[in-house]
mmCIF file of N, CA and C in Angstrom:
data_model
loop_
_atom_site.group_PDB
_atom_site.id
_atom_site.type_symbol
_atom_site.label_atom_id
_atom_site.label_comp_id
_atom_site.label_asym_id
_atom_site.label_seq_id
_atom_site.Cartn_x
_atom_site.Cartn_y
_atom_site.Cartn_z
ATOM 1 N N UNK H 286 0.791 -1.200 0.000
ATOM 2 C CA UNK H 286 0.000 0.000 0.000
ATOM 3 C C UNK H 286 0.825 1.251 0.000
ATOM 4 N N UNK H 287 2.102 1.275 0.399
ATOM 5 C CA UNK H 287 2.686 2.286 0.206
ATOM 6 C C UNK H 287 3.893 2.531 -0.736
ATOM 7 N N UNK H 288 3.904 1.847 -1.384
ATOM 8 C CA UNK H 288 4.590 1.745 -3.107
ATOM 9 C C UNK H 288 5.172 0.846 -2.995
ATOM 10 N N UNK H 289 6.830 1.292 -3.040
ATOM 11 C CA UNK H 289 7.586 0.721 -2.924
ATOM 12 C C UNK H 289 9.016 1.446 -3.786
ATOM 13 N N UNK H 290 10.188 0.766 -4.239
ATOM 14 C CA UNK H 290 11.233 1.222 -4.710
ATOM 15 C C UNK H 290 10.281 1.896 -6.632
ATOM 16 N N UNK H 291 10.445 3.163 -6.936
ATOM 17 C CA UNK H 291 9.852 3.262 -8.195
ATOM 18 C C UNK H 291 8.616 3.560 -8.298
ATOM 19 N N UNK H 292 7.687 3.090 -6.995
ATOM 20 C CA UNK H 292 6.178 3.482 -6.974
ATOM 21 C C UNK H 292 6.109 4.697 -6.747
ATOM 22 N N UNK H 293 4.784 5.427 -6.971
ATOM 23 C CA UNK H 293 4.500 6.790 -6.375
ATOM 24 C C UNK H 293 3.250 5.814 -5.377
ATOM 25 N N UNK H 294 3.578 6.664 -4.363
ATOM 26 C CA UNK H 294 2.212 6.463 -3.336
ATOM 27 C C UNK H 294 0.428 6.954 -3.878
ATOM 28 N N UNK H 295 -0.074 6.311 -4.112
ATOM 29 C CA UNK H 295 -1.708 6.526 -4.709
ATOM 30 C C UNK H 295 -2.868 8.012 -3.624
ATOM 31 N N UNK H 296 -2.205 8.553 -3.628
ATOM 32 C CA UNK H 296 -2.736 9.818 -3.015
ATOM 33 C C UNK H 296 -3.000 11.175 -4.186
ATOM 34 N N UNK H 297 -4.197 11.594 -4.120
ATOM 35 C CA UNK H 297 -4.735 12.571 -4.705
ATOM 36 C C UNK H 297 -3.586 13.907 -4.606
ATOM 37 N N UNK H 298 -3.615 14.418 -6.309
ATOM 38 C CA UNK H 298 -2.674 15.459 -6.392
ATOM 39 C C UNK H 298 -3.291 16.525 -5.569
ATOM 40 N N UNK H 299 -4.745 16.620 -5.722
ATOM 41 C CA UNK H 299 -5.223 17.740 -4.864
ATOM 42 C C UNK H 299 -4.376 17.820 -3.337
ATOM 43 N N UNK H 300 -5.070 16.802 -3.026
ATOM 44 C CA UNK H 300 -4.505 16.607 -1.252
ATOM 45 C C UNK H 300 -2.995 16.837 -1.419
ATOM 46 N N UNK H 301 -2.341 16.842 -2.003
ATOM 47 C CA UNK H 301 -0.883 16.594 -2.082
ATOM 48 C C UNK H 301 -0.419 18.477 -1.686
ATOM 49 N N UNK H 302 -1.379 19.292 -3.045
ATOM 50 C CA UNK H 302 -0.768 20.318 -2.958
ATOM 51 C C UNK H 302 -1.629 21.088 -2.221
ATOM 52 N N UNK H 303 -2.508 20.898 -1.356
ATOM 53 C CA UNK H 303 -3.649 21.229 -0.309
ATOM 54 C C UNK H 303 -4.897 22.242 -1.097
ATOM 55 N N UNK H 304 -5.282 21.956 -2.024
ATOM 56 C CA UNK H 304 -6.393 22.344 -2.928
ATOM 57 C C UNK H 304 -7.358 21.998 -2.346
ATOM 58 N N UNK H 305 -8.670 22.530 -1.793
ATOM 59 C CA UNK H 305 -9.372 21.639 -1.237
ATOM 60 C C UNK H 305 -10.658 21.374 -2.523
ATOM 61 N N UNK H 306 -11.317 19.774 -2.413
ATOM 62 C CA UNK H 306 -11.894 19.295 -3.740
ATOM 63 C C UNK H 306 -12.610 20.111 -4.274
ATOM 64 N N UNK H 307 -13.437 21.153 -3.236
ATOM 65 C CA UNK H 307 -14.756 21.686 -4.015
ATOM 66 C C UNK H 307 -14.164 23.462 -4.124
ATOM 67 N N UNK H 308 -12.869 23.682 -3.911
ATOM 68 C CA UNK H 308 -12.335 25.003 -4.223
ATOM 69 C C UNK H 308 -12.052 25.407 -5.983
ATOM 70 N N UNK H 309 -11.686 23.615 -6.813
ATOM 71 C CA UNK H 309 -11.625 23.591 -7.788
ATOM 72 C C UNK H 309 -12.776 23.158 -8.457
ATOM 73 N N UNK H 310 -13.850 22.967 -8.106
ATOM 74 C CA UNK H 310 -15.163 22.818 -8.754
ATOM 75 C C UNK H 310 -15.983 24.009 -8.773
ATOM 76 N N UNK H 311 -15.724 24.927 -8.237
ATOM 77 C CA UNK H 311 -16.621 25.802 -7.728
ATOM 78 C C UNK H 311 -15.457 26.800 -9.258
ATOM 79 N N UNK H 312 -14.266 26.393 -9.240
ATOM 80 C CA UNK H 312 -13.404 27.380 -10.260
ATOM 81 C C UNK H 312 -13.918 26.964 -11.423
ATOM 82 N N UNK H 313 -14.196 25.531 -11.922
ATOM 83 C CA UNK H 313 -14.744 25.157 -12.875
ATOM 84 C C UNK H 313 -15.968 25.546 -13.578
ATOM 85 N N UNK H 314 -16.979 26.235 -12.177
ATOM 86 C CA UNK H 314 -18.569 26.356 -12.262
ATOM 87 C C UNK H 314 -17.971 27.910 -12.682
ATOM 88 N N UNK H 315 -17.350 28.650 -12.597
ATOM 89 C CA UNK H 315 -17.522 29.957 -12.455
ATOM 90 C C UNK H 315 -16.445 29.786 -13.835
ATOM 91 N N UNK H 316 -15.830 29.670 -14.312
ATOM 92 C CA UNK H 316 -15.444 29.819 -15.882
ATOM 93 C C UNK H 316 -16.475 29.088 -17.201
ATOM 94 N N UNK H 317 -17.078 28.016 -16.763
ATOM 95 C CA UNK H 317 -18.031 28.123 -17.632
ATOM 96 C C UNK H 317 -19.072 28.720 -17.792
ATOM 97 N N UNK H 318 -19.551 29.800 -16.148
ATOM 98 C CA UNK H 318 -20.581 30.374 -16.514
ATOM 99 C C UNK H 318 -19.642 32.165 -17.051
ATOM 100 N N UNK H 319 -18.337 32.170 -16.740
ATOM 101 C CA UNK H 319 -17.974 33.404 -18.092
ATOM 102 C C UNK H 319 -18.078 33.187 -19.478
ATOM 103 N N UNK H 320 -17.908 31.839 -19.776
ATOM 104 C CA UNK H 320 -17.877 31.443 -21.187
ATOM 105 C C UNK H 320 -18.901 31.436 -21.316
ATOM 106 N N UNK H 321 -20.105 30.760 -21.074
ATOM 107 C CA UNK H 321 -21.177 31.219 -21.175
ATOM 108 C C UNK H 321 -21.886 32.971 -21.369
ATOM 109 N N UNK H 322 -21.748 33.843 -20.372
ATOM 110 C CA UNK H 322 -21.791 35.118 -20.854
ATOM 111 C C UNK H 322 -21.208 36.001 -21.385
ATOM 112 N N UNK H 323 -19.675 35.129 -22.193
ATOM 113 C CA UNK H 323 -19.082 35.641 -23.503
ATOM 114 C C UNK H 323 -20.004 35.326 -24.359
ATOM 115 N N UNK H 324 -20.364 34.311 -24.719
ATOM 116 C CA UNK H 324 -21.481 34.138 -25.772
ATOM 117 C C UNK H 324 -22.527 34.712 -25.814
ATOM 118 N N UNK H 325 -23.124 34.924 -24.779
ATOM 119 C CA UNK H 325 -24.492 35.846 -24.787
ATOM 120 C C UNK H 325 -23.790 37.380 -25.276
ATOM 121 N N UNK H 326 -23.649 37.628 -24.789
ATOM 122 C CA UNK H 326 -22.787 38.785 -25.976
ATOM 123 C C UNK H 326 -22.315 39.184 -26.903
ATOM 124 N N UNK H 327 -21.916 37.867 -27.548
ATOM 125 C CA UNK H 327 -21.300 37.871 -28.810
ATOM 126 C C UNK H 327 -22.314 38.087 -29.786
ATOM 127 N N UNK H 328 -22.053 39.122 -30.726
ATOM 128 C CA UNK H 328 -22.726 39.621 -31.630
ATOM 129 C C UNK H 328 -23.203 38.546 -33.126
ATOM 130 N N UNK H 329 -22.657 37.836 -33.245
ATOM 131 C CA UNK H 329 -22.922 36.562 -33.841
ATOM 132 C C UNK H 329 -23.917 35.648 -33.065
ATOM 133 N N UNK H 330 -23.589 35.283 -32.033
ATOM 134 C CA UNK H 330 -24.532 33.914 -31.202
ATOM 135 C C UNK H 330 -26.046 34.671 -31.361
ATOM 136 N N UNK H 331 -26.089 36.375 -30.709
ATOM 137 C CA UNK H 331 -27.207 37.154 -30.947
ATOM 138 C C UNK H 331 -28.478 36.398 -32.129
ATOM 139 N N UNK H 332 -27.118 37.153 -33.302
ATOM 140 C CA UNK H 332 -27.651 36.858 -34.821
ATOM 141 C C UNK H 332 -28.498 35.803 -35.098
ATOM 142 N N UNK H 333 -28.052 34.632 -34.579
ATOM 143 C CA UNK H 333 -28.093 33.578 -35.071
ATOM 144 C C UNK H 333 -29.245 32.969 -34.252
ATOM 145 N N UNK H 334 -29.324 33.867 -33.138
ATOM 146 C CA UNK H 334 -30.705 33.033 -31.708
ATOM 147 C C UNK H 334 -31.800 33.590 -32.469
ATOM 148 N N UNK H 335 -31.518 34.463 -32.897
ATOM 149 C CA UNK H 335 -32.828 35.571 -33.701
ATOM 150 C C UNK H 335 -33.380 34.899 -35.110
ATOM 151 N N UNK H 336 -32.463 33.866 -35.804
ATOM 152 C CA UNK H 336 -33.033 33.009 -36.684
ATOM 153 C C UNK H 336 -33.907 32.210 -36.512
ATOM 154 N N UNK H 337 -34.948 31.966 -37.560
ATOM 155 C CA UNK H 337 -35.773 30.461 -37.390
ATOM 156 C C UNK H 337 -34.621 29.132 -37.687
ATOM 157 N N UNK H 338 -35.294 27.994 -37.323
ATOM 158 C CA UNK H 338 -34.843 26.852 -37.294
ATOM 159 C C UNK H 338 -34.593 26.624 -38.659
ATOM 160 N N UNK H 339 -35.751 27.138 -39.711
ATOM 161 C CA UNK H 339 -35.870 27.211 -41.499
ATOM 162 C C UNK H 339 -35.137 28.064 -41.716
ATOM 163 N N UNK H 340 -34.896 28.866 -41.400
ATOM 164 C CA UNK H 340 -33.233 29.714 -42.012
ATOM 165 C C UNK H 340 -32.113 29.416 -41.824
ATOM 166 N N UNK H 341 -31.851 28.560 -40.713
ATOM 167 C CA UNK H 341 -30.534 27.876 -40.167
ATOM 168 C C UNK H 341 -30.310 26.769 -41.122
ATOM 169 N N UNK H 342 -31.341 25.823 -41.224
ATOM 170 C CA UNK H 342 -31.403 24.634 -42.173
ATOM 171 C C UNK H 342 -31.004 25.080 -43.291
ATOM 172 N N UNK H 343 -31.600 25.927 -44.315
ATOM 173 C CA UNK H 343 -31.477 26.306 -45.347
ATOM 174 C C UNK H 343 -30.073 26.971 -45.856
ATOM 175 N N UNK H 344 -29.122 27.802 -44.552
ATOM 176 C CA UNK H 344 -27.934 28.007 -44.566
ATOM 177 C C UNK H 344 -27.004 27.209 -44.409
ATOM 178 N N UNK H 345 -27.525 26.060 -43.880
ATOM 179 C CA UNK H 345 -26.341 24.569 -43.898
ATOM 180 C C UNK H 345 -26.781 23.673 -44.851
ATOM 181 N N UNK H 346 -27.591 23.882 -45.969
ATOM 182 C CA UNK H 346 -28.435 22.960 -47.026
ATOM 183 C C UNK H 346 -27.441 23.679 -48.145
ATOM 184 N N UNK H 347 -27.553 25.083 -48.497
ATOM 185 C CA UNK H 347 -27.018 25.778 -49.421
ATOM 186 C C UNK H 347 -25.517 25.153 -49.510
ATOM 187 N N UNK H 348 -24.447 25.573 -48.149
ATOM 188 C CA UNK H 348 -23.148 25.732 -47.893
ATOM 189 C C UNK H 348 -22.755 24.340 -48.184
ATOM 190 N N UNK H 349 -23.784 23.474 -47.733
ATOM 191 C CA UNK H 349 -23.284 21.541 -48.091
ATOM 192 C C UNK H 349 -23.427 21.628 -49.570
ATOM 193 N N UNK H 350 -24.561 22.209 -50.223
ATOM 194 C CA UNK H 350 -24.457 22.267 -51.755
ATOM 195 C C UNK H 350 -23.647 22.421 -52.112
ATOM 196 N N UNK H 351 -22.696 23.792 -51.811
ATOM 197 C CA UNK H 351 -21.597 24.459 -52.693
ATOM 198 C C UNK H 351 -20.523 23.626 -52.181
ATOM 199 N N UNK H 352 -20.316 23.207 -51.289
ATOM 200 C CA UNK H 352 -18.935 22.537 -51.240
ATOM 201 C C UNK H 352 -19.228 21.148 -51.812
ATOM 202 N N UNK H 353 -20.049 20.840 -52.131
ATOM 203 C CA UNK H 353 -20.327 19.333 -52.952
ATOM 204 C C UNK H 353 -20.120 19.753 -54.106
ATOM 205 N N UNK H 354 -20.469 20.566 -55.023
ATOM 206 C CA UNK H 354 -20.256 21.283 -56.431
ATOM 207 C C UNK H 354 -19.281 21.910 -56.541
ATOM 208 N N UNK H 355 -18.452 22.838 -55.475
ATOM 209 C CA UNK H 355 -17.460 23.372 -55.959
ATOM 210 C C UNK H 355 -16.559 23.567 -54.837
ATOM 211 N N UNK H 356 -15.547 22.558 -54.483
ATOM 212 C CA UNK H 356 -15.250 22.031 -53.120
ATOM 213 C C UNK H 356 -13.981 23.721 -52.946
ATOM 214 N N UNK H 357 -13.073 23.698 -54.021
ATOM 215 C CA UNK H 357 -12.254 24.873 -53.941
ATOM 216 C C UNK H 357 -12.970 25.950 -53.335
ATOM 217 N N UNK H 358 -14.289 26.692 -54.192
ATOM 218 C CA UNK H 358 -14.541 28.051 -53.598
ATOM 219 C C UNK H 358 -14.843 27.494 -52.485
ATOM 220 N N UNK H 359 -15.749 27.089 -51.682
ATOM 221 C CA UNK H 359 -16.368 26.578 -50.064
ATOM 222 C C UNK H 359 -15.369 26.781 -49.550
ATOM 223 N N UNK H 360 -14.231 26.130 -50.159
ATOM 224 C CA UNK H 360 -12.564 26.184 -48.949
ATOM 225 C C UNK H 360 -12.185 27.621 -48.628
ATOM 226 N N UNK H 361 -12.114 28.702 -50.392
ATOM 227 C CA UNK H 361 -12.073 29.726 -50.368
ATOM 228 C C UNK H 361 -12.950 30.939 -49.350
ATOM 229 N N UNK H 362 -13.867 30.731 -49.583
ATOM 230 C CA UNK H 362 -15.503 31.009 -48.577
ATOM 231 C C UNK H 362 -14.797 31.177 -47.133
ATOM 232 N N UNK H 363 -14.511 29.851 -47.151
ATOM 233 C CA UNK H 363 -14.606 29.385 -45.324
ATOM 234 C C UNK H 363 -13.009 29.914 -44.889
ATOM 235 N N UNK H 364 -12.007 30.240 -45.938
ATOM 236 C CA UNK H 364 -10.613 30.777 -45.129
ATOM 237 C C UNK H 364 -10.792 32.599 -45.238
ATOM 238 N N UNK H 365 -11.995 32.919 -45.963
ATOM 239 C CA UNK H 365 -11.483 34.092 -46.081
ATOM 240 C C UNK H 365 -12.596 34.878 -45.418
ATOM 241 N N UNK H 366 -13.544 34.244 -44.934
ATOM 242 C CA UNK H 366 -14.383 34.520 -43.406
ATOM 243 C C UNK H 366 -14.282 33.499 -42.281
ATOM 244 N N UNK H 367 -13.565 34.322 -41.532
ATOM 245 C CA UNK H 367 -13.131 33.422 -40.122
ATOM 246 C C UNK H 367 -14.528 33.023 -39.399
ATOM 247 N N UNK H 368 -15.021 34.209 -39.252
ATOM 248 C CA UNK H 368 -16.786 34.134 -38.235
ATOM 249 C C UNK H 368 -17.513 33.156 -39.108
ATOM 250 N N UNK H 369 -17.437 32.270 -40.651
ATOM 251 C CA UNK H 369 -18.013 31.352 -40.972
ATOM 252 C C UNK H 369 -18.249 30.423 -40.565
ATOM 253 N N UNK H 370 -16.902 29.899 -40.094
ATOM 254 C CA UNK H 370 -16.920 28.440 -39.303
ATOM 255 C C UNK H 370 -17.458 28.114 -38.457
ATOM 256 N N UNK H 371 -17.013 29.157 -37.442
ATOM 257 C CA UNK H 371 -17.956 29.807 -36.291
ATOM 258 C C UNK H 371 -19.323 29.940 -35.994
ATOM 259 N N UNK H 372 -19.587 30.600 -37.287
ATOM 260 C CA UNK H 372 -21.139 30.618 -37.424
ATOM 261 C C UNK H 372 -21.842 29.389 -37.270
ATOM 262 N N UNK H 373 -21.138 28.553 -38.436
ATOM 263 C CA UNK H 373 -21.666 27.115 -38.898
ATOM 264 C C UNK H 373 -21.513 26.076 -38.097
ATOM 265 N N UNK H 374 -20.727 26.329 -36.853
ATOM 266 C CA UNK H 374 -20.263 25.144 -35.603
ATOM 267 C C UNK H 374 -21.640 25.440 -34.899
ATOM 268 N N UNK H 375 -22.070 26.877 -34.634
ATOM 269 C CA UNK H 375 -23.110 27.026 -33.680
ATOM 270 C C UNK H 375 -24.284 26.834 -34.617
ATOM 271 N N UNK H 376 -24.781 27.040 -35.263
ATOM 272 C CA UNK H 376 -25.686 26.377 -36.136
ATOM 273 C C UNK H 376 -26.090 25.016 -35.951
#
């Protein structure tokens, strides 16, 4: 139980460096709720909450078209608007 020559002893890194468990959960809860109200802000996520479900579809129906027909421009499209991808991940 307590290693041996080469073992590390099986004790929590927390406890090790005196973190206590719920000091780093509580850090966890409070950066995803900033990331979270980065997005509510973001002038894109806005945009895009304000769409119907039929305009969203129809913007990922089109964009699958064109890169099936014309795989170069889509590539072109998508490097030379960064907020595309972006767009189209949250979509």
């Amino acid at each position: 139980g307590r290693g041996g020559p080469g073992m590390t002893p099986n004790v929590d890194s927390q406890k090790q460096v005196g973190i206590p468990s719920n000091q780093t959960s509580i850090q966890s809860n409070q950066n995803g709720l900033q990331n979270q109200s980065a997005l509510a802000n973001d002038p894109l996520t806005l945009h895009l909450a304000k769409m119907s479900r039929s305009q969203l579809i129809e913007i990922i129906s089109e964009l699958k078209g064109m890169a099936t027909h014309n795989k170069e421009m889509s590539r072109q499209l998508l490097l030379s608007r960064p907020q595309l991808p972006k767009a189209l991940f949250q979509v």
